[in-house]
Amino acid sequence: TVALVHTVRVLLIVSAAPFLVAVLGGDGAVTRPSGTSAVDWGELALLGVTGGLGAWLATRLGLPAAAFFGGMAASALVHLAGLAEGSVPGPLLASAQIVLGASIGSRFRGMRASTVLRHILAGVGLTFLMFAVTFLFAAVAHLATGLPFVALTLAYVPGGVTEMGLVALALGVDPAFVATHHLVRILLVVTFAPLLLPLWRRFGGSA
């Protein structure tokens, strides 16, 4: 039940993000290189190999969203070192987004329509609440730092690291900015949740 509600939440967030950017308008990107030059086959092979090694290392270290974060970190190092100058070709990015959508949709296999509908309603309520809190904190951060409100909204909305990173990339928002925020959030939750759970139970909570 919990997994299904959170799956619905991620689905709604990913679906609503493009409309959110359209409503908010403006440039949501944090300053970054334009990356207009195409990646040649040599660079593409280098990014594939280093990305695979980065994903393997992140998995060994037990990092959340290891494949995504490891690949992102490896690509960043390769570009910072000047070994690659271009960007990943559009068809590859589109393929990744298709796979992401198919992966989210596949989580509903074997579910009865009535069960899915009930959890969709719960997920909708949860998503609206999360968006309200996200807008509040994004607005405060925007006023305090001057960073784009759209970028902050995508960085703060509680979706998955991989999902929100790809959504940011598709919408022209700096994916490294968004993904780093989500990675820090997950690391904080993983670190402090086991410490806070005993206190929650002590004061009458249940889990």
PDB file of C-alpha atoms in Angstrom:
ATOM      1  CA  THR A   1       0.000   0.000   0.000  1.00  0.00           C
ATOM      2  CA  VAL A   2       2.730   2.445   0.978  1.00  0.00           C
ATOM      3  CA  ALA A   3       4.739   1.596  -2.141  1.00  0.00           C
ATOM      4  CA  LEU A   4       1.705   2.114  -4.394  1.00  0.00           C
ATOM      5  CA  VAL A   5       0.849   5.485  -2.849  1.00  0.00           C
ATOM      6  CA  HIS A   6       4.422   6.655  -3.346  1.00  0.00           C
ATOM      7  CA  THR A   7       4.409   5.323  -6.919  1.00  0.00           C
ATOM      8  CA  VAL A   8       1.286   7.389  -7.601  1.00  0.00           C
ATOM      9  CA  ARG A   9       2.977  10.378  -5.967  1.00  0.00           C
ATOM     10  CA  VAL A  10       6.041  10.082  -8.223  1.00  0.00           C
ATOM     11  CA  LEU A  11       3.821   9.590 -11.295  1.00  0.00           C
ATOM     12  CA  LEU A  12       1.788  12.705 -10.481  1.00  0.00           C
ATOM     13  CA  ILE A  13       4.867  14.802  -9.751  1.00  0.00           C
ATOM     14  CA  VAL A  14       6.583  13.773 -12.986  1.00  0.00           C
ATOM     15  CA  SER A  15       3.368  14.401 -14.949  1.00  0.00           C
ATOM     16  CA  ALA A  16       2.665  17.763 -13.299  1.00  0.00           C
ATOM     17  CA  ALA A  17       6.184  19.189 -13.614  1.00  0.00           C
ATOM     18  CA  PRO A  18       5.885  20.337 -17.274  1.00  0.00           C
ATOM     19  CA  PHE A  19       2.580  22.085 -16.527  1.00  0.00           C
ATOM     20  CA  LEU A  20       4.150  23.618 -13.435  1.00  0.00           C
ATOM     21  CA  VAL A  21       6.958  25.145 -15.476  1.00  0.00           C
ATOM     22  CA  ALA A  22       4.451  26.403 -18.067  1.00  0.00           C
ATOM     23  CA  VAL A  23       2.368  28.114 -15.370  1.00  0.00           C
ATOM     24  CA  LEU A  24       5.322  29.610 -13.510  1.00  0.00           C
ATOM     25  CA  GLY A  25       7.065  30.650 -16.720  1.00  0.00           C
ATOM     26  CA  GLY A  26      10.477  32.249 -16.871  1.00  0.00           C
ATOM     27  CA  ASP A  27      13.909  30.744 -17.157  1.00  0.00           C
ATOM     28  CA  GLY A  28      14.250  27.919 -14.684  1.00  0.00           C
ATOM     29  CA  ALA A  29      17.834  27.073 -15.373  1.00  0.00           C
ATOM     30  CA  VAL A  30      20.693  27.723 -13.039  1.00  0.00           C
ATOM     31  CA  THR A  31      23.701  29.098 -14.940  1.00  0.00           C
ATOM     32  CA  ARG A  32      25.472  26.304 -16.806  1.00  0.00           C
ATOM     33  CA  PRO A  33      27.368  25.746 -20.056  1.00  0.00           C
ATOM     34  CA  SER A  34      25.215  25.676 -23.147  1.00  0.00           C
ATOM     35  CA  GLY A  35      26.490  22.296 -24.313  1.00  0.00           C
ATOM     36  CA  THR A  36      25.414  22.902 -27.871  1.00  0.00           C
ATOM     37  CA  SER A  37      28.222  20.914 -29.513  1.00  0.00           C
ATOM     38  CA  ALA A  38      27.468  17.309 -30.375  1.00  0.00           C
ATOM     39  CA  VAL A  39      29.238  14.460 -28.641  1.00  0.00           C
ATOM     40  CA  ASP A  40      31.425  12.441 -31.017  1.00  0.00           C
ATOM     41  CA  TRP A  41      31.598   8.651 -30.783  1.00  0.00           C
ATOM     42  CA  GLY A  42      34.877   8.738 -28.879  1.00  0.00           C
ATOM     43  CA  GLU A  43      33.466  11.056 -26.223  1.00  0.00           C
ATOM     44  CA  LEU A  44      30.268   9.048 -26.073  1.00  0.00           C
ATOM     45  CA  ALA A  45      32.229   5.836 -25.476  1.00  0.00           C
ATOM     46  CA  LEU A  46      34.310   7.562 -22.797  1.00  0.00           C
ATOM     47  CA  LEU A  47      31.180   8.816 -21.035  1.00  0.00           C
ATOM     48  CA  GLY A  48      29.660   5.339 -21.208  1.00  0.00           C
ATOM     49  CA  VAL A  49      32.708   3.634 -19.702  1.00  0.00           C
ATOM     50  CA  THR A  50      33.321   6.215 -16.981  1.00  0.00           C
ATOM     51  CA  GLY A  51      29.601   6.408 -16.229  1.00  0.00           C
ATOM     52  CA  GLY A  52      29.476   2.644 -15.768  1.00  0.00           C
ATOM     53  CA  LEU A  53      32.481   2.752 -13.450  1.00  0.00           C
ATOM     54  CA  GLY A  54      30.917   5.615 -11.506  1.00  0.00           C
ATOM     55  CA  ALA A  55      27.656   3.693 -11.128  1.00  0.00           C
ATOM     56  CA  TRP A  56      29.560   0.604  -9.946  1.00  0.00           C
ATOM     57  CA  LEU A  57      31.519   2.615  -7.376  1.00  0.00           C
ATOM     58  CA  ALA A  58      28.398   4.396  -6.119  1.00  0.00           C
ATOM     59  CA  THR A  59      26.675   1.020  -5.746  1.00  0.00           C
ATOM     60  CA  ARG A  60      29.616  -0.349  -3.766  1.00  0.00           C
ATOM     61  CA  LEU A  61      29.460   2.697  -1.497  1.00  0.00           C
ATOM     62  CA  GLY A  62      25.731   2.145  -0.929  1.00  0.00           C
ATOM     63  CA  LEU A  63      24.690   5.555  -2.232  1.00  0.00           C
ATOM     64  CA  PRO A  64      21.004   6.121  -3.064  1.00  0.00           C
ATOM     65  CA  ALA A  65      20.141   6.178  -6.784  1.00  0.00           C
ATOM     66  CA  ALA A  66      23.640   4.812  -7.341  1.00  0.00           C
ATOM     67  CA  ALA A  67      23.418   4.356 -11.117  1.00  0.00           C
ATOM     68  CA  PHE A  68      22.150   7.889 -11.678  1.00  0.00           C
ATOM     69  CA  PHE A  69      24.400   9.652  -9.176  1.00  0.00           C
ATOM     70  CA  GLY A  70      27.498   7.657 -10.112  1.00  0.00           C
ATOM     71  CA  GLY A  71      27.002   8.338 -13.802  1.00  0.00           C
ATOM     72  CA  MET A  72      26.367  12.032 -13.146  1.00  0.00           C
ATOM     73  CA  ALA A  73      29.479  12.388 -10.976  1.00  0.00           C
ATOM     74  CA  ALA A  74      31.657  10.548 -13.502  1.00  0.00           C
ATOM     75  CA  SER A  75      30.393  12.695 -16.377  1.00  0.00           C
ATOM     76  CA  ALA A  76      31.022  15.844 -14.340  1.00  0.00           C
ATOM     77  CA  LEU A  77      34.621  14.794 -13.666  1.00  0.00           C
ATOM     78  CA  VAL A  78      35.228  13.957 -17.330  1.00  0.00           C
ATOM     79  CA  HIS A  79      33.896  17.342 -18.455  1.00  0.00           C
ATOM     80  CA  LEU A  80      35.750  19.255 -15.723  1.00  0.00           C
ATOM     81  CA  ALA A  81      38.975  17.535 -16.787  1.00  0.00           C
ATOM     82  CA  GLY A  82      38.402  18.710 -20.358  1.00  0.00           C
ATOM     83  CA  LEU A  83      38.215  15.167 -21.737  1.00  0.00           C
ATOM     84  CA  ALA A  84      34.747  15.809 -23.171  1.00  0.00           C
ATOM     85  CA  GLU A  85      33.195  19.036 -24.402  1.00  0.00           C
ATOM     86  CA  GLY A  86      29.826  18.122 -25.877  1.00  0.00           C
ATOM     87  CA  SER A  87      26.471  17.030 -24.502  1.00  0.00           C
ATOM     88  CA  VAL A  88      24.656  13.716 -24.656  1.00  0.00           C
ATOM     89  CA  PRO A  89      22.667  13.381 -27.928  1.00  0.00           C
ATOM     90  CA  GLY A  90      18.954  14.132 -27.740  1.00  0.00           C
ATOM     91  CA  PRO A  91      17.803  10.661 -28.878  1.00  0.00           C
ATOM     92  CA  LEU A  92      19.627   9.068 -25.933  1.00  0.00           C
ATOM     93  CA  LEU A  93      17.968  11.469 -23.502  1.00  0.00           C
ATOM     94  CA  ALA A  94      14.577  10.768 -25.068  1.00  0.00           C
ATOM     95  CA  SER A  95      15.212   7.028 -24.747  1.00  0.00           C
ATOM     96  CA  ALA A  96      16.046   7.439 -21.061  1.00  0.00           C
ATOM     97  CA  GLN A  97      12.797   9.346 -20.502  1.00  0.00           C
ATOM     98  CA  ILE A  98      10.792   6.633 -22.298  1.00  0.00           C
ATOM     99  CA  VAL A  99      12.390   3.943 -20.139  1.00  0.00           C
ATOM    100  CA  LEU A 100      11.641   6.011 -17.026  1.00  0.00           C
ATOM    101  CA  GLY A 101       7.977   6.350 -17.965  1.00  0.00           C
ATOM    102  CA  ALA A 102       7.693   2.647 -18.733  1.00  0.00           C
ATOM    103  CA  SER A 103       9.360   1.789 -15.425  1.00  0.00           C
ATOM    104  CA  ILE A 104       6.912   3.892 -13.420  1.00  0.00           C
ATOM    105  CA  GLY A 105       3.934   2.489 -15.318  1.00  0.00           C
ATOM    106  CA  SER A 106       5.061  -1.112 -14.818  1.00  0.00           C
ATOM    107  CA  ARG A 107       4.678  -0.770 -11.059  1.00  0.00           C
ATOM    108  CA  PHE A 108       0.904  -0.940 -11.492  1.00  0.00           C
ATOM    109  CA  ARG A 109       0.974  -4.481 -12.890  1.00  0.00           C
ATOM    110  CA  GLY A 110      -1.373  -6.930 -11.198  1.00  0.00           C
ATOM    111  CA  MET A 111      -3.364  -4.184  -9.438  1.00  0.00           C
ATOM    112  CA  ARG A 112      -7.156  -4.123  -9.405  1.00  0.00           C
ATOM    113  CA  ALA A 113      -8.731  -0.975 -10.810  1.00  0.00           C
ATOM    114  CA  SER A 114     -10.560  -0.215  -7.548  1.00  0.00           C
ATOM    115  CA  THR A 115      -7.344  -0.533  -5.556  1.00  0.00           C
ATOM    116  CA  VAL A 116      -5.438   1.698  -7.943  1.00  0.00           C
ATOM    117  CA  LEU A 117      -8.214   4.321  -7.862  1.00  0.00           C
ATOM    118  CA  ARG A 118      -8.276   4.366  -4.064  1.00  0.00           C
ATOM    119  CA  HIS A 119      -4.537   4.847  -3.837  1.00  0.00           C
ATOM    120  CA  ILE A 120      -4.564   7.416  -6.629  1.00  0.00           C
ATOM    121  CA  LEU A 121      -6.910   9.545  -4.520  1.00  0.00           C
ATOM    122  CA  ALA A 122      -4.578   9.203  -1.542  1.00  0.00           C
ATOM    123  CA  GLY A 123      -1.605  10.015  -3.759  1.00  0.00           C
ATOM    124  CA  VAL A 124      -3.331  13.106  -5.172  1.00  0.00           C
ATOM    125  CA  GLY A 125      -3.971  14.467  -1.686  1.00  0.00           C
ATOM    126  CA  LEU A 126      -0.407  13.766  -0.627  1.00  0.00           C
ATOM    127  CA  THR A 127       0.969  15.351  -3.796  1.00  0.00           C
ATOM    128  CA  PHE A 128      -1.033  18.561  -3.362  1.00  0.00           C
ATOM    129  CA  LEU A 129       0.170  18.846   0.241  1.00  0.00           C
ATOM    130  CA  MET A 130       3.788  18.303  -0.808  1.00  0.00           C
ATOM    131  CA  PHE A 131       3.527  20.844  -3.619  1.00  0.00           C
ATOM    132  CA  ALA A 132       2.113  23.429  -1.191  1.00  0.00           C
ATOM    133  CA  VAL A 133       5.035  22.945   1.204  1.00  0.00           C
ATOM    134  CA  THR A 134       7.475  22.914  -1.721  1.00  0.00           C
ATOM    135  CA  PHE A 135       6.160  26.216  -3.102  1.00  0.00           C
ATOM    136  CA  LEU A 136       6.503  27.830   0.333  1.00  0.00           C
ATOM    137  CA  PHE A 137      10.126  26.803   0.846  1.00  0.00           C
ATOM    138  CA  ALA A 138      11.051  27.485  -2.794  1.00  0.00           C
ATOM    139  CA  ALA A 139       9.617  31.004  -2.513  1.00  0.00           C
ATOM    140  CA  VAL A 140      11.595  31.678   0.676  1.00  0.00           C
ATOM    141  CA  ALA A 141      14.799  30.329  -0.896  1.00  0.00           C
ATOM    142  CA  HIS A 142      14.180  32.353  -4.068  1.00  0.00           C
ATOM    143  CA  LEU A 143      13.816  35.571  -2.080  1.00  0.00           C
ATOM    144  CA  ALA A 144      16.885  34.769   0.015  1.00  0.00           C
ATOM    145  CA  THR A 145      19.229  33.636  -2.771  1.00  0.00           C
ATOM    146  CA  GLY A 146      17.827  34.970  -6.034  1.00  0.00           C
ATOM    147  CA  LEU A 147      18.008  31.504  -7.616  1.00  0.00           C
ATOM    148  CA  PRO A 148      15.240  30.713 -10.146  1.00  0.00           C
ATOM    149  CA  PHE A 149      11.966  29.708  -8.503  1.00  0.00           C
ATOM    150  CA  VAL A 150      11.314  26.923 -11.031  1.00  0.00           C
ATOM    151  CA  ALA A 151      14.720  25.329 -10.403  1.00  0.00           C
ATOM    152  CA  LEU A 152      14.214  25.513  -6.639  1.00  0.00           C
ATOM    153  CA  THR A 153      10.740  24.009  -6.959  1.00  0.00           C
ATOM    154  CA  LEU A 154      12.040  21.004  -8.897  1.00  0.00           C
ATOM    155  CA  ALA A 155      14.919  20.687  -6.424  1.00  0.00           C
ATOM    156  CA  TYR A 156      12.628  20.680  -3.381  1.00  0.00           C
ATOM    157  CA  VAL A 157       9.643  18.673  -4.625  1.00  0.00           C
ATOM    158  CA  PRO A 158       9.989  15.173  -3.100  1.00  0.00           C
ATOM    159  CA  GLY A 159      10.301  13.002  -6.184  1.00  0.00           C
ATOM    160  CA  GLY A 160      12.949  10.403  -6.923  1.00  0.00           C
ATOM    161  CA  VAL A 161      16.503  11.463  -7.758  1.00  0.00           C
ATOM    162  CA  THR A 162      16.497   9.818 -11.178  1.00  0.00           C
ATOM    163  CA  GLU A 163      12.968  10.916 -12.068  1.00  0.00           C
ATOM    164  CA  MET A 164      13.418  14.562 -11.122  1.00  0.00           C
ATOM    165  CA  GLY A 165      16.868  14.714 -12.700  1.00  0.00           C
ATOM    166  CA  LEU A 166      15.445  13.585 -16.039  1.00  0.00           C
ATOM    167  CA  VAL A 167      12.444  15.909 -15.697  1.00  0.00           C
ATOM    168  CA  ALA A 168      14.793  18.823 -15.041  1.00  0.00           C
ATOM    169  CA  LEU A 169      16.874  17.884 -18.075  1.00  0.00           C
ATOM    170  CA  ALA A 170      13.784  17.676 -20.284  1.00  0.00           C
ATOM    171  CA  LEU A 171      12.538  21.078 -19.091  1.00  0.00           C
ATOM    172  CA  GLY A 172      15.827  22.917 -19.491  1.00  0.00           C
ATOM    173  CA  VAL A 173      16.574  23.172 -15.771  1.00  0.00           C
ATOM    174  CA  ASP A 174      20.088  22.281 -14.608  1.00  0.00           C
ATOM    175  CA  PRO A 175      19.801  18.569 -13.697  1.00  0.00           C
ATOM    176  CA  ALA A 176      22.943  18.621 -11.535  1.00  0.00           C
ATOM    177  CA  PHE A 177      21.419  21.359  -9.361  1.00  0.00           C
ATOM    178  CA  VAL A 178      18.169  19.429  -8.976  1.00  0.00           C
ATOM    179  CA  ALA A 179      19.693  15.976  -8.498  1.00  0.00           C
ATOM    180  CA  THR A 180      22.208  17.173  -5.907  1.00  0.00           C
ATOM    181  CA  HIS A 181      19.417  18.607  -3.761  1.00  0.00           C
ATOM    182  CA  HIS A 182      17.486  15.339  -3.959  1.00  0.00           C
ATOM    183  CA  LEU A 183      20.574  13.286  -3.153  1.00  0.00           C
ATOM    184  CA  VAL A 184      21.280  15.388  -0.053  1.00  0.00           C
ATOM    185  CA  ARG A 185      17.641  15.046   1.020  1.00  0.00           C
ATOM    186  CA  ILE A 186      17.737  11.259   0.710  1.00  0.00           C
ATOM    187  CA  LEU A 187      21.071  11.013   2.534  1.00  0.00           C
ATOM    188  CA  LEU A 188      19.666  13.095   5.404  1.00  0.00           C
ATOM    189  CA  VAL A 189      16.528  10.949   5.600  1.00  0.00           C
ATOM    190  CA  VAL A 190      18.507   7.701   5.530  1.00  0.00           C
ATOM    191  CA  THR A 191      20.888   9.032   8.187  1.00  0.00           C
ATOM    192  CA  PHE A 192      18.439  10.551  10.646  1.00  0.00           C
ATOM    193  CA  ALA A 193      15.282   8.440  10.222  1.00  0.00           C
ATOM    194  CA  PRO A 194      16.690   5.495  12.253  1.00  0.00           C
ATOM    195  CA  LEU A 195      17.694   7.950  14.988  1.00  0.00           C
ATOM    196  CA  LEU A 196      14.321   9.700  15.114  1.00  0.00           C
ATOM    197  CA  LEU A 197      12.148   6.572  14.894  1.00  0.00           C
ATOM    198  CA  PRO A 198      12.732   5.513  18.546  1.00  0.00           C
ATOM    199  CA  LEU A 199      11.761   9.013  19.698  1.00  0.00           C
ATOM    200  CA  TRP A 200       8.603   8.855  17.574  1.00  0.00           C
ATOM    201  CA  ARG A 201       7.634   5.529  19.123  1.00  0.00           C
ATOM    202  CA  ARG A 202       8.441   6.735  22.637  1.00  0.00           C
ATOM    203  CA  PHE A 203       6.032   9.653  22.339  1.00  0.00           C
ATOM    204  CA  GLY A 204       3.125   7.510  21.168  1.00  0.00           C
ATOM    205  CA  GLY A 205       3.720   7.280  17.440  1.00  0.00           C
ATOM    206  CA  SER A 206       3.542   4.058  15.459  1.00  0.00           C
ATOM    207  CA  ALA A 207       5.443   2.845  12.423  1.00  0.00           C
TER     208      ALA A 207
END
